Coordinates of C-alpha atoms in Angstrom, one line a residue:
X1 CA 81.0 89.7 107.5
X2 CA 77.7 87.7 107.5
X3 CA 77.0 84.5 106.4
X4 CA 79.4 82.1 104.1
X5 CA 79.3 81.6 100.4
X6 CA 76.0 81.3 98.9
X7 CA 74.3 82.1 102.1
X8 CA 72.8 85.1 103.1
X9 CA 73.5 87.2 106.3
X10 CA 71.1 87.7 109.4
X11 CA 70.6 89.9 111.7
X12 CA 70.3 88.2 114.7
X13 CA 67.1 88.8 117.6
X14 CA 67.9 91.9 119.5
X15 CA 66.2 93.7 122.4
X16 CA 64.6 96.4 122.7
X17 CA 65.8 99.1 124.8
X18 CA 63.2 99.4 127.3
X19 CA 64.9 95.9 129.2
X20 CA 67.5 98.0 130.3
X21 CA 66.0 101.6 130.6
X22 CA 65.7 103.9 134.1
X23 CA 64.7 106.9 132.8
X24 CA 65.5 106.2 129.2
X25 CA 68.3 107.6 126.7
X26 CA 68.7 111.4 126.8
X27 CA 66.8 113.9 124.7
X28 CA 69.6 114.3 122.2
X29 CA 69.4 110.4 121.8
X30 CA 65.7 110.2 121.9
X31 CA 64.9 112.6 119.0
X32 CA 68.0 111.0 117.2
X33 CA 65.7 107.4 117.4
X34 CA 63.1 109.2 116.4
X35 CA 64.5 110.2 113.3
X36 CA 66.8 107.0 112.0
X37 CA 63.7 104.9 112.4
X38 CA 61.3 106.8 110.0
X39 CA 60.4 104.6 107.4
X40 CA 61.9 106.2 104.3
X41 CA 65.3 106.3 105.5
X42 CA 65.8 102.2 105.3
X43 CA 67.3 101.6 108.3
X44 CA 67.6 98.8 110.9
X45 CA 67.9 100.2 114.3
X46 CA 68.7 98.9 118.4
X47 CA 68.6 100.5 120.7
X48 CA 69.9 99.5 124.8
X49 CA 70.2 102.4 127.6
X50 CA 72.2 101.5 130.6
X51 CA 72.4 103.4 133.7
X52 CA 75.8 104.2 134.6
X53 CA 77.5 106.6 137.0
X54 CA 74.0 108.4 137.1
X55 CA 73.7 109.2 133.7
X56 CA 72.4 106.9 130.8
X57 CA 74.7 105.2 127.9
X58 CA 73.0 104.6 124.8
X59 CA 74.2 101.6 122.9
X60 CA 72.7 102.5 119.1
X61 CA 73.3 99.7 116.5
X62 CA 72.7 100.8 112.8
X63 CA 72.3 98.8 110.0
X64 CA 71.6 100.0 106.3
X65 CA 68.9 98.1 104.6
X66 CA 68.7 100.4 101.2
X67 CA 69.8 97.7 98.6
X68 CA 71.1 101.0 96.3
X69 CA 73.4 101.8 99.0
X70 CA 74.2 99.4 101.3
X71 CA 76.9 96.8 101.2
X72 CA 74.4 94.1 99.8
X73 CA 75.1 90.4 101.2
X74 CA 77.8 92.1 103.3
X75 CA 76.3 94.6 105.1
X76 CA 77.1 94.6 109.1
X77 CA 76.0 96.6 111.8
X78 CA 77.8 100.3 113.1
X79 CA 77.7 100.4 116.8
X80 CA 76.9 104.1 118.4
X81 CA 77.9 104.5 121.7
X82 CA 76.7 107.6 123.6
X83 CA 77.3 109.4 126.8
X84 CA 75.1 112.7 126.7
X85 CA 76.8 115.3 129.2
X86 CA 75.3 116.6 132.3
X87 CA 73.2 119.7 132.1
X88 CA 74.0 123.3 133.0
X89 CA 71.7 124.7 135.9
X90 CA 69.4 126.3 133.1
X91 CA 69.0 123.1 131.3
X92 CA 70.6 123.2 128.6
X93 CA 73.2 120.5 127.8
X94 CA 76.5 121.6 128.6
X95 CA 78.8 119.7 126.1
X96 CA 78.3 117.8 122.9
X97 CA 78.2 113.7 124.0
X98 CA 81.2 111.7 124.5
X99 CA 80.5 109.0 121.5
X100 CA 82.7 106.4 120.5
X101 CA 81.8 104.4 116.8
X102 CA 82.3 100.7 116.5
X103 CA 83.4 99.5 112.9
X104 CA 81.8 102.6 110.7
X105 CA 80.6 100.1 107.6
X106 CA 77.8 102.3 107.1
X107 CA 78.1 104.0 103.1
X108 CA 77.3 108.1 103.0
X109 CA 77.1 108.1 106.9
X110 CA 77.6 111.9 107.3
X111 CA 73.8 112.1 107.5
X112 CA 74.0 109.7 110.3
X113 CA 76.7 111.6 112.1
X114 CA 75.0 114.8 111.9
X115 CA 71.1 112.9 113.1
X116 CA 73.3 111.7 116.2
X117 CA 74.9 115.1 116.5
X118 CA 78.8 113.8 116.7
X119 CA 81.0 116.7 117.4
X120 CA 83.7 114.8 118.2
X121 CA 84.4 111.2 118.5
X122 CA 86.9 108.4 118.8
X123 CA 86.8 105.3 116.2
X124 CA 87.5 101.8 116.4
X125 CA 88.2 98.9 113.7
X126 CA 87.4 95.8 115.2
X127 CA 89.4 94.1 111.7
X128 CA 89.9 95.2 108.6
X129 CA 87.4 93.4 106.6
X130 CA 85.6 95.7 104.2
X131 CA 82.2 96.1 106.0
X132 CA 84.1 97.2 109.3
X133 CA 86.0 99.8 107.8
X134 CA 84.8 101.6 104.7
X135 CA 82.3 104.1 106.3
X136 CA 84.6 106.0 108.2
X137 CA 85.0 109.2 106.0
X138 CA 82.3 111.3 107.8
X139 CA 85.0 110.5 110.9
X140 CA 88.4 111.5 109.0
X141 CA 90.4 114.2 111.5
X142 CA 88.9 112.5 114.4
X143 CA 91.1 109.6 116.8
X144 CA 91.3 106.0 115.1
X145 CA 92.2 102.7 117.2
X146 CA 93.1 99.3 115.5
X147 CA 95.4 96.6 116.4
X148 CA 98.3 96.5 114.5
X149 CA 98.1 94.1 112.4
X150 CA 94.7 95.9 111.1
X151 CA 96.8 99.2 110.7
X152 CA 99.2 97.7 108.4
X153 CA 96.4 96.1 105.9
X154 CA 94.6 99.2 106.0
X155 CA 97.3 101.6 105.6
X156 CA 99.9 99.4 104.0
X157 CA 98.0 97.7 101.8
X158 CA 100.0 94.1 103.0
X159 CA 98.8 91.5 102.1
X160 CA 97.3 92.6 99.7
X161 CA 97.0 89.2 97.3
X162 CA 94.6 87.9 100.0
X163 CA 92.7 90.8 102.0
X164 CA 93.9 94.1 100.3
X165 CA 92.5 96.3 97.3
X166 CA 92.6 93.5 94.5
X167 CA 90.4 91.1 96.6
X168 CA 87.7 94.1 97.6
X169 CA 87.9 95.5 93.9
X170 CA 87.4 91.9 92.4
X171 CA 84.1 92.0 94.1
X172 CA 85.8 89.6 96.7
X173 CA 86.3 90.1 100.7
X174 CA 88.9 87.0 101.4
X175 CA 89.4 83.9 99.1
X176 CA 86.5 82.4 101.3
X177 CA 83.8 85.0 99.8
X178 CA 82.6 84.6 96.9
X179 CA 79.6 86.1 96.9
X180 CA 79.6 89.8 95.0
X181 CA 80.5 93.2 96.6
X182 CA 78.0 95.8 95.1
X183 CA 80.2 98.3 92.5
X184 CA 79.7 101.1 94.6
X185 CA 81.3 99.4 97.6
X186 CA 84.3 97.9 95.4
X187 CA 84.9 101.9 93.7
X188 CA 84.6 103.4 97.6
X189 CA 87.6 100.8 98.0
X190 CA 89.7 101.9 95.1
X191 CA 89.1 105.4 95.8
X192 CA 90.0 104.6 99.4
X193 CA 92.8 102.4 99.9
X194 CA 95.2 103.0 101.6
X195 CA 94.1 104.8 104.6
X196 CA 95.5 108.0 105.4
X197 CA 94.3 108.6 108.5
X198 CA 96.6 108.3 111.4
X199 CA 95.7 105.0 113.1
X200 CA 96.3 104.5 116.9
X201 CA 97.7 100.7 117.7
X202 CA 95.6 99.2 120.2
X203 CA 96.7 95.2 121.7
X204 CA 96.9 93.0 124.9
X205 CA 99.2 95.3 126.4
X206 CA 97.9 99.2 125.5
X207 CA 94.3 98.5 125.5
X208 CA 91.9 101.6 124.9
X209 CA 90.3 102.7 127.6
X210 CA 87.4 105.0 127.8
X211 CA 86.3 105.5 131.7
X212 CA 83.4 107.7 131.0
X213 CA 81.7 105.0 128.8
X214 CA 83.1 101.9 130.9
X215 CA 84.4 100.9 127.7
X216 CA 88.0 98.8 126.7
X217 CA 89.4 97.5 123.9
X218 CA 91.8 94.9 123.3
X219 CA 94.0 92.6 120.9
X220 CA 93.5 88.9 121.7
X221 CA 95.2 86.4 119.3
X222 CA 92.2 84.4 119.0
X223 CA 88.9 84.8 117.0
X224 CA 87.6 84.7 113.1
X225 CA 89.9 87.2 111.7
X226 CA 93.9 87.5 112.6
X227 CA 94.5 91.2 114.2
X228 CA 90.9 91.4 115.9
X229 CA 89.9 94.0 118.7
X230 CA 87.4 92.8 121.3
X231 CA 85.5 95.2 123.6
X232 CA 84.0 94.9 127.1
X233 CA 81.3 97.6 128.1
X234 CA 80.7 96.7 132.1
X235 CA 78.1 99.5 133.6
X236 CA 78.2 97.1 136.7
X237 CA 74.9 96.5 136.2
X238 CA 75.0 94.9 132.7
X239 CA 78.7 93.5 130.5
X240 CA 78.1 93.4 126.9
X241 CA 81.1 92.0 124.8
X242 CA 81.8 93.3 121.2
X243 CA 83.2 90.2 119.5
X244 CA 83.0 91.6 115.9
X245 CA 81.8 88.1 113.3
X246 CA 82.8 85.7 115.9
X247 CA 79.5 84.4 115.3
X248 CA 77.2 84.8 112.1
X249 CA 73.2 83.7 111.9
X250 CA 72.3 81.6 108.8
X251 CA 69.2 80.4 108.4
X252 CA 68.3 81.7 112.1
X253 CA 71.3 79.0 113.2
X254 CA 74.4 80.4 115.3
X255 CA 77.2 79.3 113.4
X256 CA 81.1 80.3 112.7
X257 CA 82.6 81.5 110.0
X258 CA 86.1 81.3 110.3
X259 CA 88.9 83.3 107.6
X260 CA 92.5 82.3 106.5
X261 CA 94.4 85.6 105.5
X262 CA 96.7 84.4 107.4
X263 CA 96.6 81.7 109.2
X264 CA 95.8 77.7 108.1
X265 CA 92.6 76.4 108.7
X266 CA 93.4 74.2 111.4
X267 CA 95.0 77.0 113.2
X268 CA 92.4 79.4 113.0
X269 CA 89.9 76.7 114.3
X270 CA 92.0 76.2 116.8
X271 CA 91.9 79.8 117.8
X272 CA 88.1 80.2 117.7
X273 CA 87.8 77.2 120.1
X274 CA 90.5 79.2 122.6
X275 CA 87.9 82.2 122.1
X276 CA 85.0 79.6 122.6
X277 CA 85.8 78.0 126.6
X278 CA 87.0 81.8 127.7
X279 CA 83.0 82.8 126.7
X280 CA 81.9 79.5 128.5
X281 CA 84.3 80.1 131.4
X282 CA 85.9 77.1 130.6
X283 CA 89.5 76.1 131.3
X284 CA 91.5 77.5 128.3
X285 CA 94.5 74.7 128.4
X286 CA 97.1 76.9 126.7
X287 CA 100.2 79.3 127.4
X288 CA 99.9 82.9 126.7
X289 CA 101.2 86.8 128.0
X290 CA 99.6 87.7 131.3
X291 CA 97.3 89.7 129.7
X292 CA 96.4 87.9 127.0
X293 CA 95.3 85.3 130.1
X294 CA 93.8 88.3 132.1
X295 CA 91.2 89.6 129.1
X296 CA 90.3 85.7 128.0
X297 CA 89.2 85.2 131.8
X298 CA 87.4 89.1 132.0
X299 CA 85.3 88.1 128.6
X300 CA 83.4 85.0 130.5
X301 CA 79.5 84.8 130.9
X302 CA 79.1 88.1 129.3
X303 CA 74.7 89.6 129.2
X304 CA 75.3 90.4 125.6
X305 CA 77.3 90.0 122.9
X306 CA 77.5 92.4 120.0
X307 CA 78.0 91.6 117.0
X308 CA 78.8 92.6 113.8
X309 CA 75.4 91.1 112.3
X310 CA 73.2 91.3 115.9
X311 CA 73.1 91.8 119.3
X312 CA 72.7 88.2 121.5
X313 CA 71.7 87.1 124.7
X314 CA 74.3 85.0 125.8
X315 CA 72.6 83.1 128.8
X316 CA 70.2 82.1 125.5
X317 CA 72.7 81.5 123.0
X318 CA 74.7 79.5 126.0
X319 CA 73.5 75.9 125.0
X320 CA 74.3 76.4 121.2
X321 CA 77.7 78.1 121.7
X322 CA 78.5 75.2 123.8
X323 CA 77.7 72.8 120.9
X324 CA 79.8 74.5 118.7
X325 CA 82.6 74.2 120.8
X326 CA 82.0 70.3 121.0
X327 CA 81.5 70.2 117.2
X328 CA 84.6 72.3 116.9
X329 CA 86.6 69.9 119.2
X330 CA 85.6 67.0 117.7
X331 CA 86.6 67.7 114.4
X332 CA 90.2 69.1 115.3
X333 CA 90.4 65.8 117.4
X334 CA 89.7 63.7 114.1
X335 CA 91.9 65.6 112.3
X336 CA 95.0 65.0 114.3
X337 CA 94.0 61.5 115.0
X338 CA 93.4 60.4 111.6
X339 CA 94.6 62.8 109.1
X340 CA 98.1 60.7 107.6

């Protein structure tokens, strides 16, 4: 979720798909961009293609700017990934593309779905704030992934005094959002909760693995929001982390925004820093599950992070996350010193 209370959210500078392109996306792709970016539609769209395995992946980020249908102050970015098959010997494409949708918070997206041309698809929540979650109805019947914790708020409604239906309804996403949820967003919650869809557990030790789209998925412990997925897309040519709203922009400033469904404050700070020195290949100074320890390490010095408010370059970014992480340190530090 972007920004912190009485802010508003940002999207932060992306790039433009040329940087990566040989060749460009695929015709299906292509005529898809074409279409989401006409004026009248109200949509902010990014675009990457990366070579891989011969073929092109197209990395589409979607965000709906239409203030009578969008999520408002809340509104994040859907992440399209797309693998268009190979062609049959007359041309013509043999398969529909392998897609995968990253936290469908897009309102009325079945339009969207149908422009991109999604047969069939798999979809993950990276949490189970509102904005991540509560476009996924053009995508019922297909595969869901979530950690487990996410499952259980979503489809078990725990928790519920803190991040379930009577905080989304209220017009509020956690106790630390106070800003208002649109009407229509708060009725799509009433009408939707709980989820009904069958939801696959993803964490540390069953991550979700897509070969075709050098794509995985994981749990990690660590990060803004208890139950969170992180993803690493490595082409070998390019690694782009999805790190959900690790990071928000306000007032074109990187900054945190951590949540306590949970968790204490102190303890959730403490996670983000963990999350913090394995981006800046640091040494992480704690005890955890092999591969808890193994995905920490494979998340270091990605190109790009992607997140839920804007895609980063992290070799720019590198110098401010840094500072963070001393801010972040330094107040944890004066808290335990001098806290009685």
């Amino acid at each position: 979720m972007g920004g912190v209370e009485g802010s508003q959210g940002e999207i932060l500078p992306n790039f433009q798909g040329d940087k990566w392109k040989e060749g460009g996306h695929g015709p299906r792709v292509a005529q898809a961009l074409l279409e989401l970016r006409r004026p009248e539609n109200r949509l902010e769209v990014l675009d990457l293609a990366l070579p891989y395995q011969d073929q092109v992946l197209s990395l589409i980020g979607i965000e709906d700017r239409d203030p009578q249908r969008n999520l408002g102050d809340y509104q994040n970015i859907g992440y399209f990934l797309i693998r268009e098959k190979s062609k049959n010997r007359d041309g013509r494409t043999a398969e529909a593309p392998e897609v995968v949708v990253i936290d469908p918070g897009l309102r009325e997206g079945h339009w969207i779905r149908s422009v991109l041309g999604i047969k069939k698809c798999h979809v993950i929540f990276t949490h189970f704030h509102l904005d991540h979650w509560i476009g996924y109805e053009p995508y019922q019947g297909e595969a869901f992934f979530a950690s487990p914790l996410c499952k259980m708020v979503l489809t078990q409604m725990a928790g519920a005094e803190k991040t379930g239906k009577s905080i989304f309804v209220e017009g509020r996403l956690t106790d630390y959002h106070r800003r208002p949820l649109p009407l229509r967003a708060a009725n799509d919650a009433e009408r939707l909760l709980p989820l009904k869809e069958e939801i696959h557990e993803v964490t540390g030790r069953q991550p979700y693995r897509n070969q075709s789209l050098a794509l995985e998925f994981f749990e990690l412990p660590y990060g803004q929001t208890e139950g969170t997925l992180y993803g690493l897309l490595e082409t070998g040519e390019v690694k782009i982390l999805f790190a959900s709203d690790l990071f928000v922009s306000i007032n074109n400033e990187l900054k945190i925004e951590p949540h306590y469904a949970f968790k204490p404050k102190g303890m959730v700070i403490e996670d983000i820093v963990i999350v913090l020195r394995a981006l800046l290949g640091k040494e992480l100074r704690i005890s955890a599950d092999p591969p808890t320890l193994t995905y920490l390490k494979r998340i270091a010095q990605p190109d790009k992070i992607a997140l839920g408010h804007g895609l980063i370059d992290f070799r720019e970014y590198h110098e401010k996350i840094a500072h963070l992480l001393e801010e972040l340190e330094e107040m944890l530090r004066i808290n335990r010193e001098h806290i009685i």
